[in-house]
Amino acid sequence: MPKLQLQTIKHTKAAANGHRRTNGHRHTNGHAKLKPGKINWDELEYSEMVAAVAALAGPRPRAPQDIVAPDWSPQSVRVLNERYFLKSKDGTVIETVPQLCWRVAWETARAEVKFGKSREEVMAIARQYQEMMLNRWFLPNSPTLMNAGKDNGLQYSACYVIPVPDDLAGIFDGIKYQSLIHQSGGGTGFSFSRLRPAGSRVKSTMGVSSGPVGFMRVYDAATQEIKQGGSRRGANMGILRVDHPDIMNFIHCKDSGGITNFNISVAITDAFMQALAKGEDYQLHAPITDKNGTTKTPAGKLNARQVWDEIADGAWKTGDPGLVFLDRINQGTGNPVRAQGWEIESTNPCGEQMLYPFDACNLGSIFLGHYVKDPSTSSGQVGGDWDKLKQTTHLAVRHLDSVIEMNPFPLSQIKEMVQQIRRIGLGVGGWADMLVKLGIAYDSEEALQLGEKLMQFINSEGHLASQVLARERGAFPMWKQSIYAHDTPIRNSTVTTIAPTGSISILAHASSGIEPLFAIAYQHIVKIENRTLTYVNEMFENIAKEKGFYTEDLMAKVAQKGVIRDIEEIPADVRAVFGTAHEIHPDWHVKMQAAFQKYTDNAVSKTINLPHDSTREDIKRAYMMAWETDCNGITVFRDGCKGDQVLNLGHNTDKKVEPQPQESLGEHSILPRPVKVEGATYRIETPLGSAFITVNHDGDGNPFEVFITIGNAGREVAAMAEALG
C-alpha cells in the first residue's frame, strides 16, 4: 500500500476512534483533512474502509423526528421484535421502527463520502432513505434491515451462489462458506453438476463417490444445525443439469421427505427441449475433473419424455423439482459478462436470482400498493402514480448500489466478484394490492398489460438511474467486457429482479411479490393455548362498506370460507377482483410471470399454484407454457401435495379474533438464549406440505423457543409460518 494511503488510513482510524468516544452525538473536525479521491477504496480491508467512511461522514445523528409515516402493523412489529431490532446483551429490544429505518438509512447513505459528498449531503440522502423505508414505499432485503449499521460484522445481501468442485476439500469448503452466509441471513445456491456420478471410482483413495445427492444430504444436515443459531433460517437451492447421469436420483431425492432445507431445480438445456419435442433420447455427460479443469464424457442416454414425466411426477408429489432453463438464462441479461466465457450455473433459493460462482446480489422491493392515485386528489382520477414511482426507483437504485459499498462480505472471493460486476436486484411487492385498489382482476388481460407496462417502466428508469450513478461513481469494472459495452456506461451489471418478498411483505403489510392474494380470510390456530388469530383482508372490508353490501352475517361467511368467488351475495365485479391463489387458473399464473419477466434483468420468483385434484399432465402443461412464454424457470405447487395446517382458509366461528398488539417493551424480561438448548422436532402433514415444528426448552424444562418450517423457503406460506413461529 502506498505510503500516502497508509498515513491516510492511520489518520482515519484515529479519527474514527475519536468519533466513537463522543457516543455518536458530537462531530469532530478530523475528517475534514481526509481526501476521498486520495483513498484507494477497493484495496482497503473492511475495517479500514469503515474507519475512513466514519471519519469522513462523522457519527450517526439521532433519527429525525419530523418525518411522518403511518404506524407499522402489530404483526410487523412482532416480526421486527423477534428478528430485526437491535437488542442489548441481555436480549432486550433497544430500537424502534423509526430508529431501525434510520440505522439502515445512515449506514447506506454514508457511502456517499467515498464519492466526495459532504456530511450535509449525506444527511439529506439519509433522510430520503428514511422517509422511503418508514412509509414502506421501498424496503431492502432482510439481511440489510437486520445487520446494516449494527456493527456486528454480518453481511447485507440475500442471495449467494457457492461453487461445488469435484474434490473433497472444495466440497467441504462449500459447507463452511454456506454456514457463514446462513449465519448472517443470506441464502445459498449450489450447482452439483460438477460432481462425478455416484459410484464413480475416486483414484486418490480407490473408493467410490457419493455423487451429487449424497453430498447434498451433507449440506442439508449442516443447514439444519446452523439455522437455529442465527436470526434467519438458512435456505438453499440445489441444481443439477438434466444431462448429468444422476438426474433421476436427483429428481426424486425429496420424495421420502429428506433434504428438507433445499429447494431443488433441474437445469434444462436447449438440447433436452429439442429431444423432448421429437420424443427422442438425449445424451448424458459425466463430469471429469483433472489438473486441466472439468471436461465431460458421454455417459449413456435417456429418453427426454420419460425424464419429463419423472420431473412432473416429483413435482406432483412434493412441489419439487422446479425447472431452470439454463441455456436461455446464459443467453440473456442475467449473464451480463458472457463475452468472458462466464456462465450461470445456479440461482438463489427462490430461483429468481441467477448468479455466477462466488457471486452475490442485494435485493429490494417497491411496494406497489402505495402507487395508486387517490381519487380524492386534485386529479380526481384513480390510476398509477408514475411520477412517484419514478422517484422511488431512482432512489432505490442508489440505495442498493450503496449497500454494495458498505457490505461486509463474508468471503474475499465474493467481495471481488461483486465489486467487478455490481449486480443489484430491484423488484416489486404488493402487486395484488395495487390491482385491488385499481379494481382489476388478477386473471385478466388488463392485469397482464399493466404488469408488463409497470415492469418496463421500472426496468427502464432503473437502468437510467444506474447510468446516472456511473457518471458519479464509475461504471462497473467489467463493463467493457459486458453486454453493455457499446451502450451508455452503467453502474450495475443487472438492475432488476422480482423476489418473493416473503418476510419484508409482512413488514410492509402488503401482498407478497407479484403473487395473487393468498386468501381473503385465514386463521392461525394454536391448539395448546386454545388461541385463534384471524386475518381478514382490510381492503375487502372497506369495499364491502363502501358499496353497501357489508353485513355481519356475510362477513362471518367470508371468514368461514376464506375465499369469496363463489359467494353470490357479493357483487360479481368484487368477486373477480378478489380472486385468490388457488382460485386462479394456473395458466394465468404463468402468464403473469412471463409478463414481468419480459422486462426483468434477472428472473421472477412466482409460484404456479394448482388445485389439489390437478394431474401430472396439468403440471407438464404449466412447465411447457413457461418454456413457450420465455420464462427463465418455473416452480409449481399443487395444493396439499405435501401432506394439520399452520395457515387455514377461513375459520369455523363467526367471532372475529383480532391479533393482540405487542406488549410494551420492558413489561416482561427477555431471557438471553443459552449457547445450547435441547428440544424435539415434530413432523405434521398439512395440506400445504410437511410442517416441521421444533420446540426447545430451557434448563428447567419450560418451552423456550419455537421454529416452524413449512413449504419451500422464501415463499409466502414459509415466511408467514416462520413469523408465526
XYZ file of C-alpha atoms in Angstrom:
725
model
C 0.000 0.000 0.000
C 1.428 3.432 -0.911
C 2.866 5.486 1.927
C 0.328 8.284 1.466
C -2.513 5.808 1.711
C -1.065 4.203 4.846
C -0.812 7.593 6.519
C -4.345 8.424 5.463
C -5.711 5.209 6.917
C -3.827 5.662 10.196
C -5.339 9.115 10.484
C -8.733 7.726 9.507
C -8.688 5.056 12.193
C -7.698 7.586 14.841
C -10.452 9.928 13.739
C -12.995 7.113 13.802
C -11.926 6.135 17.311
C -12.323 9.744 18.347
C -15.859 9.751 16.997
C -16.748 6.665 18.964
C -15.712 8.398 22.176
C -18.321 11.083 21.518
C -21.109 8.476 21.892
C -22.435 9.385 18.485
C -23.586 12.912 19.292
C -20.617 15.210 18.764
C -18.874 15.685 15.456
C -15.104 16.319 15.353
C -13.339 18.101 12.511
C -10.618 15.475 11.923
C -12.447 14.144 8.862
C -12.041 17.425 7.024
C -8.337 16.669 6.409
C -9.096 13.458 4.518
C -9.393 13.492 0.736
C -11.733 10.754 -0.599
C -10.053 10.906 -4.009
C -6.700 10.014 -2.439
C -8.005 6.774 -0.943
C -7.961 3.556 -2.963
C -11.210 2.261 -1.512
C -11.265 -1.091 -3.303
C -7.965 -2.205 -1.788
C -8.849 -1.433 1.810
C -9.679 -4.063 4.369
C -13.259 -3.751 5.560
C -12.272 -2.291 8.935
C -10.078 0.286 7.208
C -12.872 1.250 4.819
C -15.360 1.666 7.660
C -12.889 3.771 9.609
C -12.317 6.055 6.623
C -16.038 6.438 5.939
C -16.720 7.118 9.612
C -14.070 9.830 9.653
C -15.421 11.496 6.519
C -19.133 11.222 7.334
C -18.957 11.723 11.069
C -21.044 9.898 13.656
C -24.642 8.836 13.055
C -27.026 11.584 14.182
C -30.210 10.900 16.091
C -33.131 9.679 13.987
C -35.161 12.560 12.517
C -38.311 13.363 14.437
C -40.111 15.289 11.687
C -40.594 12.506 9.101
C -44.229 11.415 9.301
C -45.373 7.927 8.303
C -48.232 5.564 9.188
C -47.707 3.203 12.120
C -46.493 -0.278 11.265
C -48.917 -3.117 11.996
C -48.755 -5.206 15.193
C -47.747 -8.231 13.086
C -44.888 -6.240 11.543
C -43.642 -5.085 14.937
C -43.764 -8.627 16.277
C -41.554 -9.837 13.455
C -39.186 -6.878 13.908
C -39.022 -7.567 17.625
C -38.064 -11.178 17.018
C -35.551 -10.850 14.196
C -34.632 -7.311 13.203
C -34.481 -4.845 16.078
C -31.202 -4.009 17.788
C -31.013 -5.678 21.203
C -28.914 -5.301 24.306
C -26.644 -8.059 25.569
C -29.454 -9.438 27.736
C -31.816 -9.634 24.752
C -33.866 -6.508 25.480
C -35.060 -4.602 22.418
C -33.478 -1.140 22.341
C -34.755 0.088 18.984
C -37.981 1.431 17.477
C -39.241 1.286 13.891
C -38.013 4.829 13.057
C -34.660 4.064 14.666
C -34.285 0.863 12.639
C -35.038 2.696 9.384
C -32.611 5.460 10.337
C -29.887 2.958 11.230
C -30.153 1.411 7.761
C -30.589 4.770 6.014
C -27.489 6.293 7.572
C -25.331 3.226 7.006
C -26.092 3.215 3.283
C -26.151 6.993 2.786
C -22.710 7.492 4.283
C -21.252 5.566 1.338
C -21.651 8.887 -0.500
C -18.495 10.224 1.155
C -16.450 7.825 -0.976
C -17.513 9.923 -3.965
C -16.930 13.348 -2.482
C -20.252 14.090 -0.794
C -20.230 16.217 2.383
C -21.802 15.292 5.701
C -24.683 17.654 4.927
C -25.307 15.905 1.615
C -25.163 12.526 3.351
C -27.769 13.769 5.832
C -30.090 14.859 3.030
C -29.854 11.481 1.244
C -30.249 9.554 4.502
C -33.461 11.480 5.201
C -34.804 10.444 1.804
C -33.960 6.801 2.534
C -35.582 7.097 5.957
C -38.802 8.503 4.505
C -38.883 5.856 1.767
C -38.467 2.946 4.181
C -40.586 4.314 7.020
C -43.507 4.722 4.592
C -42.728 1.302 3.145
C -42.617 2.672 -0.383
C -39.496 0.515 -0.685
C -37.720 -1.905 1.631
C -34.328 -3.597 1.159
C -33.909 -7.332 1.688
C -33.916 -8.750 5.204
C -30.142 -9.035 5.804
C -29.768 -5.291 5.181
C -32.547 -4.499 7.656
C -31.143 -6.975 10.157
C -27.468 -6.053 10.005
C -26.785 -2.652 8.441
C -25.481 -0.170 10.991
C -25.297 -2.644 13.870
C -21.501 -3.046 13.608
C -21.931 -6.794 14.034
C -19.767 -7.702 11.032
C -22.630 -9.572 9.346
C -23.308 -9.055 5.635
C -26.228 -7.249 3.951
C -27.098 -9.365 0.873
C -29.780 -12.021 0.462
C -28.503 -14.129 -2.426
C -25.324 -16.117 -2.999
C -24.056 -18.930 -5.192
C -21.152 -21.053 -3.976
C -19.324 -23.405 -6.369
C -19.083 -27.108 -5.555
C -15.913 -28.537 -7.152
C -15.311 -32.237 -7.594
C -12.821 -32.652 -4.766
C -13.351 -33.328 -1.079
C -11.615 -30.187 0.190
C -13.645 -27.987 -2.144
C -16.901 -29.720 -1.226
C -16.364 -29.100 2.477
C -15.147 -25.563 1.857
C -18.586 -25.066 0.328
C -20.224 -26.208 3.565
C -18.081 -23.765 5.546
C -18.967 -20.903 3.204
C -22.643 -21.878 3.332
C -22.636 -21.763 7.130
C -21.025 -18.310 7.256
C -23.602 -16.940 4.829
C -26.554 -18.526 6.617
C -25.336 -17.171 9.952
C -25.782 -13.629 8.657
C -29.153 -14.125 6.954
C -28.195 -14.959 3.363
C -29.453 -17.806 1.195
C -27.201 -20.031 -0.895
C -27.477 -21.737 -4.238
C -25.346 -24.620 -5.466
C -24.903 -26.477 -8.695
C -23.889 -30.063 -8.004
C -23.352 -30.701 -11.715
C -19.540 -30.718 -11.437
C -19.596 -33.753 -9.121
C -18.902 -37.137 -10.639
C -21.817 -39.613 -10.570
C -22.483 -41.797 -7.542
C -20.415 -44.969 -7.604
C -17.617 -43.463 -9.719
C -14.107 -44.509 -8.754
C -12.036 -41.955 -6.816
C -8.446 -42.527 -7.912
C -6.758 -40.930 -4.889
C -8.441 -43.270 -2.385
C -9.674 -46.091 -4.644
C -13.085 -45.525 -3.035
C -16.329 -44.581 -4.774
C -18.023 -41.202 -4.988
C -21.182 -40.381 -3.042
C -22.444 -38.399 -6.012
C -24.446 -35.149 -6.058
C -27.389 -36.322 -3.951
C -25.139 -37.871 -1.311
C -23.258 -34.628 -0.797
C -26.496 -32.611 -0.892
C -27.526 -34.514 2.222
C -24.341 -33.372 3.956
C -25.055 -29.741 3.026
C -28.648 -30.186 4.211
C -27.529 -31.517 7.595
C -25.162 -28.561 8.058
C -28.014 -26.130 7.364
C -30.182 -27.898 9.918
C -27.626 -27.191 12.635
C -26.777 -23.611 11.646
C -30.312 -22.344 11.172
C -31.200 -22.424 14.884
C -28.259 -20.222 15.817
C -28.985 -17.258 13.551
C -31.758 -14.699 13.269
C -32.845 -16.097 9.906
C -33.016 -19.735 8.885
C -30.748 -20.796 6.102
C -32.235 -21.730 2.741
C -30.600 -23.470 -0.201
C -31.126 -24.150 -3.856
C -29.737 -27.353 -5.272
C -29.425 -27.604 -9.056
C -28.369 -30.473 -11.295
C -28.102 -30.421 -15.068
C -30.629 -32.598 -16.862
C -27.757 -34.276 -18.726
C -25.954 -35.430 -15.540
C -26.001 -39.244 -15.145
C -27.543 -38.971 -11.635
C -30.503 -36.891 -12.793
C -33.170 -39.493 -11.993
C -31.908 -39.906 -8.429
C -31.884 -36.122 -8.072
C -35.445 -35.692 -9.356
C -36.824 -37.954 -6.627
C -34.416 -37.094 -3.785
C -37.185 -35.336 -1.800
C -39.923 -37.925 -2.305
C -39.379 -39.541 1.100
C -39.219 -36.233 2.982
C -35.440 -35.944 3.097
C -33.310 -32.924 2.208
C -35.706 -30.512 3.923
C -33.525 -27.395 3.722
C -33.229 -27.351 -0.058
C -35.399 -26.299 -2.924
C -34.279 -28.249 -5.968
C -34.435 -27.469 -9.676
C -33.420 -29.330 -12.791
C -31.246 -27.275 -15.137
C -32.935 -27.755 -18.510
C -30.858 -27.389 -21.688
C -31.977 -26.460 -25.196
C -30.773 -29.875 -26.389
C -33.111 -31.571 -23.926
C -36.105 -29.493 -25.063
C -35.339 -30.329 -28.694
C -35.220 -34.031 -27.853
C -38.459 -33.679 -25.890
C -40.233 -32.107 -28.848
C -39.167 -35.037 -31.043
C -39.697 -37.734 -28.427
C -36.065 -38.763 -28.730
C -33.262 -39.800 -26.408
C -30.689 -37.233 -25.353
C -27.048 -37.573 -24.344
C -25.873 -37.733 -20.734
C -22.424 -36.389 -19.810
C -20.300 -37.390 -16.811
C -18.129 -34.554 -15.473
C -14.450 -35.393 -15.100
C -12.134 -33.014 -13.252
C -8.378 -33.142 -13.609
C -5.492 -30.672 -13.451
C -6.670 -29.112 -16.710
C -10.183 -28.418 -15.422
C -13.573 -30.058 -15.862
C -14.429 -31.943 -19.019
C -17.392 -34.108 -19.920
C -17.516 -37.579 -21.322
C -20.561 -39.349 -22.829
C -22.321 -41.479 -20.228
C -25.308 -43.063 -21.922
C -28.689 -41.711 -22.935
C -32.160 -41.217 -21.510
C -35.484 -40.664 -23.185
C -36.436 -36.989 -22.837
C -40.164 -37.672 -22.442
C -39.508 -40.228 -19.716
C -37.391 -37.730 -17.781
C -40.042 -35.025 -18.347
C -42.672 -37.383 -16.924
C -40.497 -38.123 -13.886
C -39.949 -34.407 -13.207
C -43.709 -33.807 -13.330
C -44.282 -36.808 -11.050
C -41.855 -35.460 -8.449
C -43.430 -32.001 -8.589
C -46.922 -33.502 -8.297
C -45.876 -35.346 -5.142
C -43.740 -32.756 -3.362
C -43.648 -29.461 -5.289
C -40.051 -30.246 -6.328
C -38.185 -30.143 -8.592
C -38.690 -26.864 -10.350
C -37.140 -26.071 -13.700
C -34.366 -23.630 -14.602
C -33.917 -23.031 -18.336
C -30.153 -22.807 -18.146
C -29.221 -22.111 -21.762
C -31.858 -19.381 -22.006
C -30.537 -17.760 -18.833
C -26.968 -17.804 -20.127
C -28.071 -16.133 -23.357
C -29.996 -13.410 -21.509
C -29.382 -10.310 -19.399
C -28.902 -12.393 -16.263
C -25.491 -13.358 -17.701
C -24.112 -9.870 -18.449
C -20.416 -10.807 -18.835
C -20.809 -13.766 -21.181
C -18.155 -12.421 -23.569
C -15.626 -13.574 -20.976
C -16.940 -17.115 -21.258
C -18.628 -16.807 -17.883
C -21.700 -18.922 -17.284
C -24.518 -19.066 -14.784
C -24.759 -22.478 -13.137
C -27.122 -21.868 -10.216
C -29.577 -19.458 -8.617
C -30.538 -18.310 -5.144
C -33.013 -20.442 -3.104
C -36.154 -18.963 -4.684
C -34.839 -19.175 -8.238
C -35.200 -15.531 -9.243
C -31.566 -14.508 -8.845
C -29.131 -16.206 -11.189
C -25.541 -15.770 -10.071
C -22.000 -16.648 -11.090
C -19.912 -18.807 -8.730
C -18.994 -16.676 -5.692
C -21.487 -14.055 -6.874
C -23.972 -12.221 -4.630
C -26.873 -9.824 -5.028
C -28.671 -7.494 -2.655
C -32.364 -7.110 -3.366
C -35.033 -4.570 -2.570
C -38.692 -4.167 -3.438
C -41.047 -1.311 -4.257
C -44.461 -1.958 -2.693
C -46.933 -1.075 -5.405
C -49.994 -0.582 -3.232
C -48.605 2.865 -2.417
C -48.517 3.950 -6.067
C -52.234 4.257 -6.791
C -53.533 7.801 -7.037
C -56.238 8.715 -4.574
C -59.403 9.813 -6.442
C -59.875 12.495 -3.794
C -56.739 14.328 -5.030
C -56.824 17.265 -7.419
C -56.583 14.969 -10.456
C -59.721 13.178 -9.342
C -58.556 10.012 -11.132
C -57.665 6.570 -9.922
C -54.519 5.238 -11.571
C -50.812 4.612 -11.181
C -48.724 7.375 -9.672
C -45.906 7.179 -12.236
C -44.051 10.269 -11.035
C -43.787 8.920 -7.518
C -42.772 5.506 -8.858
C -40.002 7.078 -10.930
C -38.622 8.959 -7.919
C -38.639 5.848 -5.760
C -36.983 3.748 -8.481
C -34.069 6.168 -8.823
C -33.638 6.479 -5.065
C -33.872 2.702 -4.556
C -31.165 2.022 -7.180
C -28.852 4.488 -5.431
C -29.612 2.785 -2.115
C -28.922 -0.723 -3.447
C -25.653 0.335 -5.044
C -24.612 1.959 -1.764
C -25.322 -1.301 0.060
C -22.563 -2.862 -2.062
C -20.191 -0.093 -0.927
C -20.798 -0.748 2.773
C -21.346 -4.518 2.752
C -19.010 -6.626 4.963
C -18.849 -9.523 2.532
C -18.347 -12.920 4.188
C -15.653 -14.113 1.744
C -12.890 -12.382 -0.193
C -13.897 -14.262 -3.361
C -17.424 -12.859 -3.071
C -16.172 -9.330 -2.428
C -14.011 -9.486 -5.545
C -16.788 -10.807 -7.784
C -19.404 -8.355 -6.514
C -17.088 -5.388 -6.941
C -16.356 -6.492 -10.511
C -19.986 -6.700 -11.687
C -22.040 -4.857 -9.031
C -25.243 -6.850 -9.554
C -28.371 -5.457 -7.833
C -31.984 -6.629 -7.904
C -34.770 -4.059 -7.650
C -38.215 -5.635 -7.699
C -41.787 -5.165 -6.567
C -44.192 -6.362 -3.915
C -47.835 -5.615 -3.258
C -48.867 -6.276 -6.874
C -52.163 -7.853 -5.762
C -52.807 -4.841 -3.508
C -52.376 -2.474 -6.441
C -54.755 -4.473 -8.626
C -57.425 -4.480 -5.916
C -57.153 -0.716 -5.480
C -57.465 -0.257 -9.239
C -60.393 -2.688 -9.436
C -58.564 -5.049 -11.824
C -58.867 -8.830 -11.632
C -55.532 -10.654 -11.355
C -56.582 -13.154 -14.009
C -57.343 -10.649 -16.753
C -55.656 -9.291 -19.863
C -55.820 -5.832 -18.294
C -53.681 -7.042 -15.389
C -51.127 -8.622 -17.733
C -50.853 -5.440 -19.793
C -50.450 -3.282 -16.696
C -47.850 -5.649 -15.224
C -45.788 -5.550 -18.396
C -46.060 -1.753 -18.653
C -45.178 -1.334 -14.986
C -42.076 -3.538 -15.125
C -40.918 -1.952 -18.364
C -41.142 1.435 -16.617
C -39.238 0.298 -13.517
C -36.589 -1.507 -15.562
C -36.092 1.477 -17.878
C -35.936 4.027 -15.057
C -33.737 1.681 -13.025
C -31.219 1.491 -15.865
C -31.304 5.280 -16.258
C -30.647 5.636 -12.534
C -27.706 3.242 -12.805
C -26.319 5.240 -15.729
C -26.526 8.413 -13.629
C -24.611 6.621 -10.885
C -21.972 5.558 -13.414
C -21.314 9.219 -14.155
C -20.913 9.894 -10.426
C -19.197 6.713 -9.298
C -17.928 4.977 -12.425
C -19.248 2.017 -14.435
C -18.881 -1.481 -13.037
C -15.302 -2.671 -13.738
C -16.336 -5.422 -16.177
C -18.481 -3.015 -18.225
C -16.208 -3.136 -21.292
C -16.430 -6.957 -21.309
C -20.209 -6.944 -20.821
C -23.332 -6.846 -22.981
C -23.480 -3.089 -22.284
C -20.023 -2.314 -23.720
C -21.433 -0.407 -26.704
C -24.103 1.443 -24.725
C -24.021 4.204 -22.138
C -21.775 3.278 -19.183
C -23.803 1.783 -16.375
C -23.008 1.261 -12.702
C -24.663 -2.151 -12.246
C -24.459 -5.213 -14.487
C -28.057 -6.132 -13.617
C -30.664 -3.856 -12.076
C -33.991 -5.684 -11.686
C -35.182 -8.903 -10.027
C -38.663 -9.963 -8.856
C -38.197 -11.548 -5.414
C -40.925 -13.267 -3.361
C -40.707 -10.603 -0.570
C -41.848 -13.235 1.938
C -40.580 -11.581 5.118
C -40.478 -7.945 4.085
C -44.042 -8.140 2.756
C -45.107 -8.849 6.332
C -43.183 -5.764 7.442
C -44.736 -3.735 4.626
C -48.223 -5.065 5.445
C -48.522 -5.950 1.788
C -49.195 -8.870 -0.520
C -46.190 -10.925 -1.491
C -44.184 -10.205 -4.650
C -46.313 -10.499 -7.776
C -48.433 -13.266 -6.255
C -52.231 -13.008 -6.021
C -53.804 -12.742 -2.596
C -53.365 -15.954 -0.595
C -56.840 -15.657 0.935
C -59.445 -13.085 1.905
C -59.540 -14.533 5.420
C -57.341 -17.085 7.088
C -56.517 -18.118 10.592
C -53.718 -19.461 12.708
C -54.800 -21.946 15.364
C -52.655 -22.638 18.441
C -54.395 -25.645 19.976
C -52.150 -25.887 23.045
C -53.026 -22.331 24.071
C -56.617 -22.519 22.797
C -55.906 -19.379 20.761
C -57.004 -18.430 17.265
C -55.732 -15.480 15.243
C -57.951 -14.486 12.342
C -56.825 -12.264 9.474
C -59.357 -10.587 7.164
C -58.307 -8.503 4.189
C -58.806 -4.866 5.136
C -59.427 -3.745 1.566
C -62.290 -6.212 1.194
C -63.974 -4.955 4.365
C -63.611 -1.346 3.233
C -65.040 -2.073 -0.230
C -67.927 -4.015 1.287
C -68.827 -0.996 3.395
C -68.355 1.498 0.562
C -70.541 -0.500 -1.836
C -73.213 -1.191 0.802
C -73.186 -4.994 0.894
C -71.433 -5.300 4.273
C -73.363 -7.313 6.877
C -72.195 -9.223 9.925
C -73.665 -12.444 8.521
C -71.827 -12.009 5.217
C -68.520 -11.279 6.927
C -68.952 -14.380 9.086
C -69.485 -16.407 5.921
C -66.386 -14.920 4.309
C -64.351 -15.605 7.431
C -65.536 -19.201 7.444
C -64.775 -19.892 3.776
C -61.680 -17.743 3.377
C -62.423 -17.010 -0.309
C -65.338 -15.200 -1.965
C -65.600 -16.048 -5.645
C -68.452 -18.495 -5.053
C -70.401 -16.276 -2.598
C -73.212 -14.966 -4.775
C -74.315 -12.257 -2.312
C -71.160 -10.364 -3.245
C -71.240 -8.339 -6.499
C -69.598 -10.105 -9.426
C -67.040 -7.363 -10.062
C -65.833 -7.529 -6.453
C -65.608 -11.315 -6.581
C -63.491 -11.044 -9.701
C -61.074 -8.544 -8.162
C -60.565 -10.620 -5.010
C -59.517 -13.857 -6.693
C -57.029 -15.847 -4.621
C -54.031 -18.003 -5.430
C -55.832 -21.344 -5.658
C -58.887 -19.936 -7.445
C -56.835 -18.529 -10.323
C -56.182 -20.945 -13.175
C -52.512 -21.998 -13.471
C -52.324 -20.546 -16.979
C -52.834 -17.049 -15.567
C -50.061 -17.620 -13.034
C -47.633 -18.483 -15.835
C -48.838 -15.586 -17.996
C -48.251 -13.149 -15.119
C -44.746 -14.467 -14.569
C -43.998 -14.086 -18.263
C -45.383 -10.525 -18.326
C -42.989 -9.399 -15.601
C -40.076 -11.465 -16.931
C -40.151 -9.622 -20.248
C -38.614 -6.522 -18.655
C -36.621 -8.003 -15.765
C -32.825 -8.356 -15.975
C -32.594 -11.363 -13.720
C -35.615 -13.605 -13.146
C -39.032 -13.684 -11.482
C -39.992 -15.559 -8.338
C -43.501 -16.882 -8.855
C -45.320 -19.918 -7.517
C -47.642 -21.562 -10.027
C -50.476 -22.750 -7.783
C -52.508 -25.758 -8.876
C -55.620 -27.261 -7.228
C -55.322 -30.484 -5.263
C -57.004 -32.528 -7.967
C -54.554 -31.400 -10.647
C -52.867 -34.160 -12.604
C -49.305 -34.699 -13.688
C -50.425 -33.643 -17.155
C -51.503 -30.292 -15.718
C -48.027 -29.825 -14.292
C -46.410 -30.682 -17.611
C -48.717 -28.169 -19.292
C -47.560 -25.441 -16.887
C -43.912 -26.382 -17.458
C -44.298 -26.269 -21.227
C -46.186 -22.979 -21.083
C -43.332 -21.440 -19.066
C -40.878 -22.589 -21.746
C -43.022 -21.251 -24.576
C -43.589 -17.832 -22.935
C -39.861 -17.189 -22.369
C -39.795 -17.591 -18.600
C -36.374 -18.349 -17.101
C -37.714 -21.088 -14.877
C -40.810 -22.306 -13.091
C -41.928 -23.601 -9.695
C -45.290 -25.326 -9.247
C -47.152 -26.135 -6.069
C -50.149 -28.457 -6.077
C -52.417 -27.690 -3.139
C -51.929 -30.367 -0.484
C -49.047 -32.080 -2.267
C -47.000 -32.282 0.917
C -49.461 -33.537 3.266
C -52.640 -30.431 10.243
C -52.267 -26.958 8.609
C -50.462 -23.923 10.036
C -52.383 -21.496 7.812
C -56.088 -22.188 7.389
C -58.538 -20.645 4.970
C -61.375 -19.065 6.909
C -62.432 -20.263 10.321
C -65.305 -22.090 11.941
C -66.687 -19.387 14.174
C -68.445 -16.122 13.493
C -66.417 -14.400 16.184
C -63.608 -12.281 14.834
C -60.389 -12.693 16.782
C -58.037 -9.781 16.254
C -54.273 -10.141 16.691
C -53.280 -8.664 20.016
C -50.975 -5.627 19.971
C -47.391 -6.049 21.033
C -46.788 -5.779 24.736
C -44.873 -2.724 25.810
C -41.133 -3.189 25.989
C -39.802 -3.807 29.435
C -43.056 -5.234 30.789
C -41.505 -8.694 30.858
C -37.840 -9.562 30.965
C -36.409 -11.292 27.896
C -34.055 -14.083 28.825
C -30.808 -14.439 26.886
C -30.573 -17.524 24.714
C -28.108 -20.117 26.003
C -25.439 -21.326 23.615
C -27.110 -24.738 23.615
C -30.750 -25.656 24.131
C -32.456 -29.014 23.757
C -35.828 -29.981 22.390
C -37.623 -32.007 19.777
C -38.843 -31.567 16.215
C -42.318 -32.769 15.283
C -43.420 -33.554 11.740
C -47.071 -32.889 10.929
C -48.609 -33.401 7.498
C -50.609 -30.415 6.253
C -52.433 -29.606 3.005
C -49.569 -27.218 2.238
C -46.814 -29.718 2.919
C -44.994 -31.298 5.834
C -44.739 -28.886 8.754
C -41.647 -29.315 10.941
C -42.168 -27.755 14.390
C -39.163 -27.532 16.698
C -39.837 -26.794 20.389
C -36.738 -26.179 22.501
C -36.813 -25.905 26.297
C -34.669 -24.260 28.938
C -32.760 -25.956 31.755
C -35.968 -26.220 33.831
C -37.854 -27.979 31.067
C -40.008 -24.956 30.171
C -40.687 -24.162 26.500
C -38.120 -21.596 25.403
C -38.389 -21.132 21.634
C -40.341 -22.439 18.659
C -39.370 -22.748 14.994
C -41.895 -23.613 12.282
C -40.952 -24.691 8.776
C -43.463 -25.411 6.025
C -43.218 -25.366 2.265
C -40.291 -24.127 0.243
C -38.112 -21.412 1.715
C -38.774 -17.889 0.509
C -42.421 -18.407 -0.340
C -45.273 -16.535 1.343
C -46.503 -19.526 3.350
C -42.981 -20.303 4.574
C -42.432 -16.680 5.607
C -45.754 -16.495 7.445
C -45.067 -19.803 9.209
C -41.663 -18.524 10.265
C -43.124 -15.254 11.567
C -45.894 -17.037 13.470
C -43.368 -19.441 14.947
